């Protein structure tokens, strides 16, 4: 007998705004039609709004951002259905951008943006823009940026993304911070010479988010819920400058050994004649006693 399909759980955020950011989609679903390597992807699962609110508050109040939020672009890397973008747009960012690899998820995110912008409560949102592309290749914002990554891909792809950031900032230097939620590869980022970790810790969900999280997670077996996320905030500091090699000193040309000996002999002979002509030697100055020397060393 067939078991009835479980009813998809709707997050309170979606019930409030009429959006569709709930559910969990695997890397296989995200990779379809993209040519991406499935093993380099993770899964789509919307960030708990309470966690992102806490992270943005920490970034604003505890990390001393180099630019004001009004002059900073929020960049959702691996935007999925766009929940993080929608939450961030409630803050006064210059604009909110998202990059999503999956054409399917990008279409859902665009529909969510349209619904969110039309909601009567959302009359003062930051401008929202989503692009469907590979985040390791798509042009990054030229200007102060705060990137957000909810563990969207595995280490090989993360390395390509970070290299893309380095190339961009080498050409167009500007402040760049990165919020990393579910820090699966923080050990690698911690050692990266171009980034400095400015904050690290567990961020708990609100009771409402945790209840919704438990209900969604219960519909599959691969993932679990702890009610919090281990998160970190990084700041781009650039590659350390390579010290310049000191210029080589010119060395005087060496004289042949035979010439050296001849010159030394001539000098010795001249010195002997000069001594013979001198008046009787004066008495040698009295030497300082060992006791006095020891006393001076002790004082110094």
CSV table of C-alpha atoms in Angstrom, one decimal, residues 140-145 162-177 194-195 235-239:
chain,number,residue,atom,x,y,z
A,140,UNK,CA,31.3,40.9,-8.4
A,141,UNK,CA,30.1,44.3,-7.2
A,142,UNK,CA,32.7,47.1,-7.6
A,143,UNK,CA,32.4,48.8,-4.2
A,144,UNK,CA,32.2,48.0,-0.5
A,145,UNK,CA,30.5,44.5,-0.2
A,162,UNK,CA,37.9,33.2,-3.1
A,163,UNK,CA,40.4,33.3,-6.0
A,164,UNK,CA,37.7,35.2,-8.0
A,165,UNK,CA,37.4,37.7,-5.1
A,166,UNK,CA,41.2,38.2,-5.0
A,167,UNK,CA,41.4,38.9,-8.7
A,168,UNK,CA,38.5,41.4,-8.5
A,169,UNK,CA,39.9,43.3,-5.5
A,170,UNK,CA,43.4,43.4,-7.1
A,171,UNK,CA,41.8,45.3,-10.0
A,172,UNK,CA,39.3,47.3,-8.0
A,173,UNK,CA,40.4,47.6,-4.4
A,174,UNK,CA,37.5,48.1,-1.9
A,175,UNK,CA,36.3,46.8,1.5
A,176,UNK,CA,35.0,43.2,1.3
A,177,UNK,CA,33.6,41.3,4.3
A,194,UNK,CA,44.0,37.4,2.2
A,195,UNK,CA,41.4,37.0,4.9
A,235,UNK,CA,37.5,40.6,6.3
A,236,UNK,CA,39.6,40.8,3.2
A,237,UNK,CA,43.0,42.2,4.1
A,238,UNK,CA,44.8,41.4,0.8
A,239,UNK,CA,47.9,39.4,0.1
